[in-house]
Amino acid sequence: MKRDRVTLTDVAAIARVDRAVVSRVINKDPTLNIRPETRERVLAAIEQLGYRPNVAARSLRTSRAHMFGLFIPDFANPVYAEIIKGAEAEAADQGSVLVTGSATRAGLGEYMDRLGQGRIDGLLLAGAPDEAGLAGQLDRAGIPWIMLNHRGRTVRRYVILDDERAAALAVEHLVRLGHRRVAHLAGPSGADTATRRSAGYSAAMRAAGLPEGPIVAAGYTPAGGAAGMARLLAAGERPTAVFVANVASAIGAMQAVRSAGLEIPRHVSIVAVHDLDLAGYLSPALTTVRMPLAELGRRGVTLLSVLKPDETVAEVLDGPIELIPRSSTAPPPDRS
Amino acid sequence: MKRDRVTLTDVAAIARVDRAVVSRVINKDPTLNIRPETRERVLAAIEQLGYRPNVAARSLRTSRAHMFGLFIPDFANPVYAEIIKGAEAEAADQGSVLVTGSATRAGLGEYMDRLGQGRIDGLLLAGAPDEAGLAGQLDRAGIPWIMLNHRGRTVRRYVILDDERAAALAVEHLVRLGHRRVAHLAGPSGADTATRRSAGYSAAMRAAGLPEGPIVAAGYTPAGGAAGMARLLAAGERPTAVFVANVASAIGAMQAVRSAGLEIPRHVSIVAVHDLDLAGYLSPALTTVRMPLAELGRRGVTLLSVLKPDETVAEVLDGPIELIPRSSTAPPPDRS
DNA sequence: TTGTATGCGTTATCAT
DNA sequence: ATGATAACGCATACAA
């Protein structure tokens, strides 16, 4: 078993050629004019030795890492799993690899330190990392970066999803079923996605000629959803349907409905954003709006590799958004 | 804004010192005898320029990447999310970073090609990648590797969890509640974890002096769990409790119970392996056995960095395993 | 059609 | 207590 790693020089020796030739064969240099026979010898030698280029040397020479970074808040959140999948696929298409880090352990700053200089060609920031001094730090390091699913307050370097349209789809679904009192459990007031979903809700209600039902801030957690739904149910005129800002919150909301002795969807219909696997496993199965999360990740990597250093980007991803009807929505109880 | 990246030479120039000195200061070379005043100058220069070592150059020189790889089947599976968290934390403790790849897009072979040579110091293999020629390929590349949660058929290079004990905990919980007819929905016959959980079930039943209830292979999917549970319920003497090999399968099993017009836990108790967040959101909330998944990831990285090249490892991780009681288990219906 | 020379940024050995 | 130098493996401009 070969212990020493094989280098270009080894391959060149076996192929009776210079290292430069091997290098140009590997990199498919179009200006290389080589006779087929020689190329064969090179390829054979590569195969025989099982040669694979040393990325450190290559990267040092070309100052390209062929690696993209993706920083997320938490691996356990299935929303990010989808984004990762897309980003990984696009990176692979470019012959690059994706290194993902999470804020579970420490902040972005410490992560960047561990990464060092020159390890990645660009960084995707999903969720909402602490923005303070972020742009500066990354720019000083000369690393292209883009925020995913979150608009920066100061910098225009992001791609987001069309949350307004997603919210509209949800509301329209409820309206089509006959609901007229549609309430909204909103996400955390700080979150950019939450703001956009709420805006979409309001716009859709207006478009349908309906009065905005109560809007209650519920956060993105089951506990928040439960508390929010409890308030909604205690209100004077109980809504017959609720648009919830995300699935986690909807889970809590559903529990609150049950606790109140009511049934879903018989007394209250519920629809939430993001079509996670989990949604299908709840009982009743949760009606959701599917967002192109994988496409978001994919687009991020693409932009990273085509963007000029100082170019800005403020893009609303144009991907398929669709309503996935399940068992948590139905026509309202007729009490007329 | 500085555009050119700053190198050791720049720092040395500002500090009026040689590059070698800066390097040794950074790496805390104990043999370096430097006067405090000089060290201060160096540190100040580093700070002033915002210098960060170039990993490519360093890695080329030292042939250490300060990066570990983790290959998993799918990011969407929360089990791997936990493993990733642990592995990332341990890597961080070592000043390294973790690059995770998934089989979503392609196999391990193609992933290794994209990784190239010298990018990682070691590779963790979670789940069960195609084992054919795997060991050979990695060994030839000189990359230390370890399988996580899966015993290799031929090679002894793995760390697994104590699935037998987990199964025993689950069964003991049911027996303590008074159940005597405890069935088992097993995982896929090929999966190593499934085998161990089944063995644990059998041993625990024997230890309790109870006859092995029916054992049905159900796979690790909701569909499999539903089908398996349907068979269990159709059998002559219906079990009062079922130990299910994983949560996904349990979800299907729960649906099958409801479809049969029965209630959980009134007619059938259910307990499954792995305490995923999801378990708490089901209704009824699922009783589970928590396994130290994060510890598994952490241990993997540790072993990777201490193992000698040709050393083998066959370890059952000694971490906390505990039963998390929720609402899916209760005493059996008394029909005596 | 193929070979030569140089430098990427760092670490480590040896001088001074 | 600090400086000079070589080498890691590769890509590329240029020479032959």
XYZ file of C-alpha atoms (C1' of nucleotides) in Angstrom:
704
model
C 0.000 0.000 0.000
C 1.418 3.326 -1.119
C 2.012 5.456 1.909
C 3.503 8.605 0.427
C 1.075 10.769 -1.389
C 1.527 11.056 -5.097
C 2.242 14.386 -6.703
C 2.318 15.875 -10.146
C 5.992 15.040 -10.377
C 5.290 11.358 -9.876
C 2.711 11.368 -12.606
C 5.029 13.254 -14.947
C 7.801 10.772 -14.338
C 5.628 7.779 -15.166
C 4.159 9.460 -18.223
C 7.624 10.595 -19.361
C 6.411 14.176 -19.619
C 6.957 17.405 -17.776
C 4.828 18.348 -14.801
C 3.544 21.353 -16.687
C 2.007 19.118 -19.304
C 0.278 16.999 -16.709
C -1.063 20.092 -15.027
C -2.478 21.433 -18.269
C -4.025 18.111 -19.158
C -5.745 17.953 -15.811
C -7.049 21.480 -16.069
C -8.104 20.970 -19.670
C -6.086 23.957 -20.825
C -7.571 24.790 -24.235
C -4.324 26.356 -25.437
C -2.576 23.070 -24.903
C -1.755 21.377 -28.154
C -0.900 17.847 -27.280
C -0.781 14.709 -29.361
C -3.426 12.178 -28.355
C -0.899 9.539 -27.620
C 0.859 11.687 -25.064
C -2.390 12.661 -23.413
C -3.220 8.984 -23.115
C 0.045 8.308 -21.349
C -0.692 11.111 -18.893
C -4.209 9.969 -18.201
C -3.016 6.415 -17.749
C -0.373 7.499 -15.282
C -2.919 9.490 -13.306
C -5.193 6.492 -13.201
C -2.433 4.098 -12.319
C -1.161 6.150 -9.413
C -4.576 7.252 -8.295
C -3.352 10.819 -8.409
C -5.527 13.569 -7.022
C -4.440 17.196 -6.966
C -3.383 18.681 -3.670
C -5.906 21.355 -2.886
C -3.610 23.335 -0.623
C -0.982 23.778 -3.301
C -3.535 24.514 -5.961
C -5.348 26.932 -3.736
C -2.160 28.688 -2.738
C -1.242 29.143 -6.361
C -4.617 30.208 -7.714
C -6.050 31.771 -4.574
C -9.280 29.954 -5.162
C -10.452 27.506 -2.542
C -13.191 25.736 -4.461
C -15.133 25.811 -1.257
C -18.106 27.886 -0.183
C -19.222 28.548 3.352
C -22.728 28.481 4.739
C -23.402 29.773 8.213
C -26.699 28.889 9.858
C -28.214 29.297 13.310
C -28.927 25.629 13.933
C -28.656 22.328 12.098
C -31.713 20.984 13.862
C -34.018 23.384 12.053
C -35.348 21.576 8.972
C -35.697 24.854 7.110
C -31.926 25.116 6.982
C -31.584 21.497 5.989
C -33.399 22.333 2.772
C -31.249 25.363 2.139
C -28.122 23.323 2.707
C -29.236 20.724 0.199
C -29.633 23.302 -2.528
C -26.394 25.056 -1.735
C -24.519 21.788 -1.671
C -25.940 20.755 -5.022
C -24.962 24.000 -6.699
C -21.499 23.913 -5.172
C -21.096 20.390 -6.480
C -22.156 21.520 -9.935
C -19.285 23.964 -9.813
C -16.839 21.320 -8.657
C -16.720 22.914 -5.262
C -17.608 21.732 -1.831
C -19.691 23.320 0.888
C -18.535 23.877 4.438
C -21.363 24.570 6.816
C -21.000 26.078 10.238
C -23.590 26.799 12.857
C -24.041 29.346 15.575
C -24.791 26.538 18.010
C -21.352 26.776 19.477
C -20.165 30.290 18.865
C -20.717 33.362 16.769
C -19.739 34.084 13.220
C -16.631 35.934 14.268
C -15.077 32.988 16.002
C -16.067 30.768 13.131
C -14.302 33.033 10.665
C -11.189 32.865 12.787
C -11.173 29.105 12.664
C -11.736 29.240 8.944
C -8.663 31.423 8.530
C -7.775 33.199 5.354
C -8.328 31.792 1.913
C -10.300 28.764 2.941
C -13.546 29.786 1.286
C -14.427 31.624 -1.898
C -17.570 33.084 -0.450
C -19.950 32.902 2.471
C -23.693 32.487 2.679
C -25.386 33.823 5.800
C -28.699 32.184 6.536
C -30.998 33.262 9.318
C -30.015 36.502 10.949
C -26.553 36.586 12.430
C -25.529 39.581 14.491
C -25.079 42.185 11.868
C -22.873 44.520 13.841
C -19.592 44.991 12.083
C -20.287 41.916 10.054
C -20.053 43.492 6.649
C -16.867 45.244 7.610
C -15.182 42.141 8.924
C -16.006 40.105 5.866
C -15.149 42.831 3.431
C -11.831 43.409 5.112
C -11.135 39.712 4.758
C -11.994 40.053 1.093
C -14.696 37.424 1.264
C -17.806 37.810 -0.877
C -20.925 37.208 1.166
C -24.663 37.181 0.791
C -27.502 37.002 3.270
C -30.114 34.372 2.707
C -33.760 34.923 3.551
C -32.978 38.056 5.483
C -32.588 41.627 4.383
C -29.685 43.491 5.891
C -30.538 46.724 7.603
C -27.720 48.696 6.084
C -26.242 46.624 3.290
C -27.949 45.467 0.156
C -26.552 42.007 -0.218
C -29.279 39.472 0.066
C -31.634 37.141 -1.683
C -34.963 36.456 -0.065
C -38.051 34.443 -0.805
C -41.383 35.902 -1.789
C -42.952 35.632 1.632
C -45.685 38.054 0.711
C -46.862 35.831 -2.069
C -46.697 32.800 0.195
C -48.899 34.546 2.709
C -51.298 35.584 -0.032
C -51.574 32.000 -1.240
C -52.462 30.853 2.241
C -55.068 33.529 2.752
C -56.589 32.996 -0.678
C -56.914 29.302 0.082
C -58.844 30.086 3.236
C -61.022 32.655 1.536
C -61.828 30.237 -1.251
C -62.991 27.748 1.355
C -65.453 30.372 2.517
C -63.697 31.854 5.514
C -64.297 35.500 6.245
C -62.855 35.916 9.719
C -59.219 35.027 9.098
C -56.780 35.883 11.856
C -53.003 35.933 11.755
C -50.435 34.573 14.164
C -47.377 36.582 13.240
C -43.707 35.768 13.760
C -41.315 37.656 16.023
C -41.478 41.364 15.332
C -37.751 41.515 14.760
C -37.641 38.866 12.062
C -37.602 40.061 8.507
C -39.501 37.041 7.185
C -42.208 37.622 9.767
C -42.668 41.189 8.635
C -43.059 40.148 5.031
C -45.511 37.404 5.808
C -47.628 39.770 7.822
C -47.573 42.282 5.003
C -48.686 39.580 2.614
C -51.522 38.636 4.915
C -52.780 42.200 5.132
C -52.550 42.732 1.405
C -54.405 39.538 0.635
C -57.205 40.310 3.074
C -57.591 43.728 1.567
C -57.619 42.241 -1.918
C -60.369 39.886 -0.851
C -62.393 42.754 0.502
C -62.271 41.379 4.014
C -61.455 43.184 7.237
C -58.110 42.299 8.763
C -58.773 39.817 11.527
C -56.838 40.167 14.732
C -53.066 39.966 14.271
C -51.203 38.548 17.220
C -47.420 38.337 17.530
C -46.686 34.739 18.387
C -43.011 34.212 17.625
C -41.636 31.246 15.778
C -41.977 28.751 18.621
C -44.637 26.273 19.750
C -44.976 28.071 23.055
C -45.525 31.365 21.299
C -48.036 29.827 18.950
C -49.976 28.307 21.821
C -50.133 31.582 23.717
C -51.098 33.514 20.627
C -53.849 31.106 19.681
C -55.198 31.173 23.214
C -55.614 34.928 22.934
C -57.288 34.565 19.579
C -59.801 32.057 20.925
C -60.581 34.192 23.931
C -61.446 37.161 21.755
C -65.015 38.217 21.198
C -65.600 36.948 17.712
C -63.559 33.831 17.285
C -61.865 33.543 13.872
C -62.803 30.544 11.752
C -59.350 30.322 10.253
C -55.812 31.331 11.163
C -52.785 31.971 9.009
C -49.733 31.088 11.101
C -46.304 32.468 10.244
C -44.429 29.183 10.567
C -44.857 25.509 11.355
C -43.304 25.547 14.808
C -45.754 28.194 15.876
C -48.606 26.297 14.238
C -47.811 23.242 16.319
C -48.373 25.216 19.482
C -51.454 26.811 18.012
C -52.961 23.432 17.278
C -52.393 22.315 20.833
C -54.087 25.454 22.111
C -57.118 24.764 19.950
C -57.400 21.272 21.353
C -56.950 22.549 24.883
C -59.883 24.849 24.317
C -62.018 21.854 23.509
C -62.268 22.739 19.838
C -61.430 20.701 16.761
C -59.289 21.351 13.699
C -60.506 21.966 11.066
C -64.105 21.677 12.237
C -64.051 24.816 14.354
C -60.818 26.414 13.218
C -58.779 25.989 10.067
C -54.994 26.435 10.197
C -52.420 26.992 7.501
C -48.720 27.730 7.971
C -45.624 28.634 5.982
C -42.967 26.062 4.933
C -43.835 22.595 3.854
C -41.686 20.571 6.233
C -41.987 16.778 6.404
C -43.128 17.269 9.926
C -46.284 18.994 8.716
C -47.572 15.775 7.212
C -47.038 13.894 10.457
C -49.101 16.106 12.690
C -52.693 15.291 13.371
C -54.496 16.634 11.666
C -51.906 16.909 8.925
C -51.082 20.575 8.493
C -51.903 22.517 5.346
C -48.832 24.520 4.375
C -47.296 26.732 1.746
C -44.198 25.267 0.156
C -41.348 27.682 -0.428
C -38.361 27.013 -2.689
C -35.815 26.719 0.107
C -33.413 24.503 -1.782
C -33.515 26.930 -4.676
C -32.626 29.687 -2.262
C -29.469 27.877 -1.249
C -28.645 27.087 -4.824
C -29.148 30.662 -5.937
C -26.972 31.915 -3.127
C -23.998 29.873 -4.268
C -24.558 30.905 -7.861
C -24.591 34.574 -6.952
C -21.501 34.165 -4.815
C -19.566 32.924 -7.787
C -20.728 35.480 -10.328
C -20.881 38.592 -8.204
C -18.198 41.231 -8.594
C -16.485 42.167 -5.325
C -18.318 45.399 -4.693
C -21.525 44.602 -6.503
C -24.709 44.599 -4.467
C -27.652 42.282 -4.834
C -31.190 42.595 -3.582
C -33.171 39.791 -5.081
C -36.530 38.198 -4.447
C -36.115 34.637 -5.624
C -38.477 33.765 -8.402
C -39.218 30.143 -7.581
C -42.318 28.004 -7.333
C -44.512 28.677 -4.326
C -47.483 26.430 -3.847
C -50.154 25.580 -1.367
C -50.070 22.028 -0.045
C -53.586 21.229 1.162
C -53.841 18.742 3.988
C -56.356 18.113 6.705
C -56.054 21.228 8.839
C -58.153 23.380 6.548
C -61.804 23.007 5.604
C -64.835 25.206 5.023
C -65.930 27.173 8.072
C -68.709 25.906 10.315
C -71.946 27.373 8.993
C -73.537 29.351 11.719
C -75.491 31.683 9.536
C -10.295 49.725 2.645
C -7.355 47.367 2.239
C -7.893 45.277 -0.832
C -4.778 43.131 -0.955
C -4.647 40.422 1.588
C -2.070 40.834 4.270
C 0.675 38.264 4.688
C 3.301 37.363 7.209
C 5.745 39.550 5.344
C 3.565 42.584 5.843
C 3.324 41.940 9.542
C 7.055 41.378 9.792
C 7.750 44.640 8.019
C 5.566 46.651 10.366
C 6.944 44.940 13.438
C 10.517 45.359 12.163
C 11.120 41.634 12.600
C 11.649 38.638 10.379
C 8.757 36.575 9.109
C 10.069 33.582 10.988
C 9.648 35.376 14.263
C 6.086 36.336 13.510
C 5.295 32.787 12.562
C 6.713 31.435 15.782
C 4.857 33.990 17.842
C 1.612 33.055 16.201
C 2.177 29.359 16.715
C 3.355 29.902 20.273
C 6.602 28.087 19.615
C 7.898 27.208 23.112
C 11.502 27.155 21.926
C 11.205 30.760 20.902
C 13.086 33.041 23.192
C 11.826 36.492 22.523
C 11.919 39.638 24.544
C 8.481 40.805 25.653
C 8.856 44.127 23.976
C 9.410 42.493 20.580
C 6.477 40.173 21.042
C 4.332 43.176 21.790
C 5.370 44.805 18.542
C 4.469 41.669 16.635
C 1.119 41.288 18.305
C 0.352 44.935 17.706
C 1.204 44.638 14.030
C -1.025 41.587 13.670
C -3.842 43.453 15.313
C -3.296 46.587 13.302
C -3.301 44.839 9.956
C -5.998 42.369 10.892
C -3.695 39.587 9.792
C -5.025 36.057 9.563
C -2.884 33.134 8.443
C -3.442 31.765 4.975
C -4.672 28.231 5.435
C -3.575 27.041 2.020
C 0.022 27.983 2.596
C 0.021 26.657 6.107
C -1.638 23.461 5.048
C 0.767 22.973 2.173
C 3.672 23.381 4.486
C 2.449 21.304 7.399
C 0.219 18.894 5.530
C -2.474 19.375 8.111
C -5.793 20.792 6.989
C -7.364 21.584 10.362
C -10.585 20.364 8.864
C -12.546 17.192 9.429
C -15.101 15.690 7.091
C -18.475 14.221 7.974
C -20.445 12.358 5.375
C -24.121 11.684 6.005
C -27.020 10.302 3.999
C -29.303 13.300 4.343
C -29.350 16.656 6.090
C -33.100 16.488 6.544
C -32.824 13.633 9.019
C -32.742 15.171 12.505
C -30.698 12.282 13.820
C -27.753 13.505 11.772
C -28.339 17.062 12.842
C -27.536 16.004 16.388
C -24.432 14.126 15.300
C -23.263 17.134 13.319
C -23.650 19.391 16.326
C -21.401 17.217 18.447
C -18.811 16.776 15.740
C -18.731 20.476 15.038
C -18.268 21.300 18.700
C -15.348 18.924 19.102
C -13.731 20.128 15.907
C -14.043 23.671 17.180
C -12.417 22.667 20.457
C -9.453 21.531 18.421
C -9.342 24.726 16.426
C -10.565 22.883 13.389
C -13.622 23.196 11.253
C -16.074 20.596 10.028
C -17.024 20.084 6.409
C -20.166 18.052 6.003
C -21.277 16.383 2.818
C -24.367 14.398 2.062
C -25.247 11.536 -0.210
C -28.260 13.513 -1.407
C -26.507 14.398 -4.593
C -23.931 11.726 -5.221
C -21.959 8.975 -3.571
C -18.958 9.170 -1.328
C -16.575 8.529 -4.191
C -17.569 11.607 -6.100
C -17.525 13.631 -2.929
C -13.970 12.564 -2.210
C -12.976 13.624 -5.691
C -14.373 17.056 -5.141
C -12.618 17.230 -1.797
C -9.308 16.501 -3.512
C -6.161 15.629 -1.658
C -5.138 17.121 1.616
C -8.323 18.999 2.311
C -9.322 17.024 5.389
C -7.459 15.404 8.238
C -10.009 12.680 8.689
C -13.455 11.553 7.682
C -16.473 10.473 9.687
C -18.957 8.214 7.951
C -22.428 8.333 9.444
C -25.231 6.111 8.326
C -24.204 3.313 6.040
C -22.472 4.377 2.867
C -21.724 1.747 0.280
C -18.913 -0.130 1.844
C -17.531 -1.719 -1.292
C -13.975 -0.638 -1.826
C -14.509 2.189 0.577
C -11.816 1.274 3.020
C -9.357 0.784 0.206
C -10.096 4.098 -1.432
C -9.751 6.049 1.765
C -6.678 4.198 2.931
C -5.008 4.732 -0.401
C -5.731 8.429 -0.061
C -4.135 8.283 3.363
C -7.209 9.587 5.107
C -8.108 8.313 8.570
C -11.774 7.399 8.762
C -14.304 6.048 11.204
C -17.830 4.797 10.814
C -20.455 6.278 13.088
C -23.380 4.289 14.392
C -22.699 1.467 11.978
C -20.399 -1.519 12.240
C -18.400 -2.317 9.147
C -18.754 -5.814 7.852
C -15.083 -6.352 7.225
C -13.213 -3.536 8.913
C -13.143 -2.710 12.573
C -13.248 1.046 12.500
C -16.381 2.271 14.124
C -18.027 3.713 17.176
C -21.625 2.850 17.821
C -24.247 3.599 20.427
C -25.569 1.106 22.913
C -28.756 0.318 21.036
C -29.299 -2.845 23.031
C -29.451 -0.918 26.240
C -31.774 1.636 24.672
C -34.127 -1.131 23.637
C -33.944 -2.661 27.077
C -34.843 0.674 28.685
C -37.889 0.947 26.478
C -39.058 -2.578 27.205
C -38.433 -2.236 30.917
C -40.523 0.913 30.944
C -43.419 -0.939 29.355
C -43.064 -3.925 31.648
C -43.001 -1.669 34.677
C -46.294 -0.168 33.529
C -47.729 -3.656 33.622
C -47.548 -4.718 29.998
C -46.993 -8.384 29.286
C -47.739 -8.628 25.599
C -45.069 -6.348 24.163
C -44.524 -6.529 20.418
C -41.675 -5.095 18.378
C -41.679 -3.155 15.138
C -38.144 -3.707 13.925
C -36.064 -1.615 11.545
C -34.859 -2.699 8.119
C -33.161 -6.095 8.307
C -30.056 -4.716 6.653
C -29.480 -1.911 9.127
C -26.999 -2.527 11.869
C -28.801 -0.352 14.387
C -32.022 -2.242 13.728
C -30.331 -5.537 14.462
C -28.997 -4.279 17.760
C -32.299 -2.799 18.853
C -34.058 -6.053 18.089
C -31.458 -7.975 20.044
C -31.973 -5.634 22.963
C -35.705 -6.146 22.798
C -35.361 -9.911 22.879
C -32.907 -9.874 25.731
C -35.061 -7.545 27.803
C -38.175 -9.647 27.272
C -36.285 -12.733 28.313
C -34.922 -10.963 31.355
C -38.458 -9.984 32.329
C -39.589 -13.549 31.986
C -41.987 -12.669 29.220
C -42.518 -14.421 25.916
C -41.278 -12.521 22.892
C -44.258 -10.878 21.349
C -44.514 -10.816 17.586
C -41.587 -9.133 15.865
C -42.426 -7.462 12.572
C -39.918 -5.881 10.226
C -41.226 -2.398 9.548
C -38.321 -0.418 8.161
C -37.423 3.071 9.297
C -40.247 4.864 7.478
C -43.784 5.961 8.358
C -45.198 3.764 5.615
C -43.318 0.767 6.947
C -44.438 1.499 10.475
C -48.065 1.775 9.397
C -47.986 -1.512 7.530
C -46.197 -3.259 10.356
C -48.609 -1.986 12.978
C -51.560 -3.037 10.840
C -50.250 -6.582 10.845
C -49.733 -6.464 14.583
C -53.292 -5.310 15.202
C -54.718 -7.946 12.909
C -52.995 -10.747 14.794
C -54.900 -13.015 17.142
C -53.855 -11.653 20.480
C -53.332 -7.948 20.081
C -50.255 -6.597 21.934
C -50.918 -3.946 24.569
C -47.627 -2.222 23.875
C -45.180 -1.905 21.031
C -41.494 -1.056 21.000
C -40.784 0.681 17.690
C -37.254 0.849 16.286
C -37.337 4.531 15.380
C -39.515 7.624 15.439
C -40.315 7.751 11.728
C -41.681 4.252 11.901
C -43.575 5.092 15.077
C -45.349 7.938 13.323
C -46.780 5.517 10.799
C -47.587 3.053 13.531
C -49.573 5.668 15.415
C -51.580 6.462 12.325
C -52.334 2.777 11.838
C -53.591 2.518 15.392
C -55.951 5.418 14.858
C -57.107 3.974 11.551
C -58.038 0.816 13.373
C -60.288 2.852 15.620
C -58.065 2.393 18.639
C -56.515 4.941 20.959
C -52.998 5.570 22.165
C -52.149 4.864 24.929
C -55.579 3.589 26.046
C -55.500 0.476 23.892
C -51.880 0.398 22.774
C -48.781 1.981 24.263
C -45.922 3.015 21.977
C -42.299 3.832 22.653
C -39.584 4.517 20.094
C -35.853 5.134 19.866
C -34.299 8.651 19.558
C -35.665 11.617 21.355
C -36.207 14.001 18.476
C -37.990 17.339 18.978
C -40.617 16.005 16.668
C -41.598 13.363 19.206
C -42.924 15.974 21.565
C -45.089 17.510 18.858
C -46.998 14.401 17.917
C -50.311 13.681 19.485
C -50.155 11.996 21.731
C -46.602 13.069 22.458
C -44.354 10.102 21.892
C -42.439 8.403 24.680
C -38.876 7.866 23.504
C -35.415 6.766 24.500
C -32.817 9.491 24.247
C -29.476 8.457 22.803
C -26.263 10.517 23.050
C -26.100 11.402 19.373
C -24.120 14.582 19.822
C -21.637 12.695 21.941
C -21.279 10.209 19.126
C -20.251 12.951 16.722
C -17.920 14.435 19.286
C -16.283 11.126 20.035
C -15.795 10.459 16.338
C -13.765 13.608 15.843
C -11.746 12.909 18.969
C -10.866 9.424 17.783
C -9.990 10.711 14.343
C -7.372 12.959 15.820
C -5.798 10.524 18.240
C -5.908 7.325 16.227
C -2.716 5.992 14.690
C -2.956 5.402 10.928
C -3.413 1.649 11.033
C -5.040 1.389 14.425
C -8.506 -0.113 14.595
C -11.339 0.943 16.858
C -14.510 -0.866 17.781
C -16.206 1.130 20.478
C -19.624 1.212 22.049
C -20.028 4.767 23.215
C -20.526 5.023 26.931
C -22.933 7.927 27.114
C -26.170 8.652 28.944
C -29.208 6.831 27.645
C -32.515 7.665 29.201
C -36.188 7.108 28.801
C -38.252 10.212 28.117
C -41.793 9.442 29.207
C -44.539 11.280 27.369
C -48.159 10.535 26.622
C -47.926 7.525 24.336
C -47.349 5.027 27.112
C -49.638 4.084 29.981
C -50.675 1.008 31.894
C -52.428 -1.614 29.761
C -56.237 -1.799 29.655
C -57.309 -4.207 32.392
C -59.186 -7.013 30.818
C -58.498 -9.603 33.499
C 4.300 20.002 -29.320
C 6.618 20.125 -24.908
C 9.883 21.983 -21.268
C 11.737 25.799 -17.793
C 11.339 28.977 -14.324
C 9.062 31.452 -10.830
C 6.173 32.455 -7.009
C 1.916 31.702 -4.073
C 2.492 32.234 2.005
C 3.979 29.491 5.396
C 6.974 26.668 8.621
C 11.203 24.660 10.113
C 16.090 24.118 10.123
C 20.055 26.202 10.556
C 22.947 30.341 11.137
C 24.337 34.400 13.429
C 17.321 36.866 20.696
C 16.510 37.034 15.817
C 17.510 36.389 10.572
C 18.275 33.823 6.182
C 16.848 30.056 3.491
C 14.649 26.067 1.570
C 10.727 23.418 0.668
C 5.679 22.121 0.496
C 2.809 21.022 -4.736
C 0.960 23.394 -8.168
C -0.193 26.735 -12.310
C 1.273 29.732 -15.685
C 3.952 32.920 -18.650
C 7.398 32.207 -21.595
C 11.027 29.840 -24.020
C 12.383 26.227 -27.123
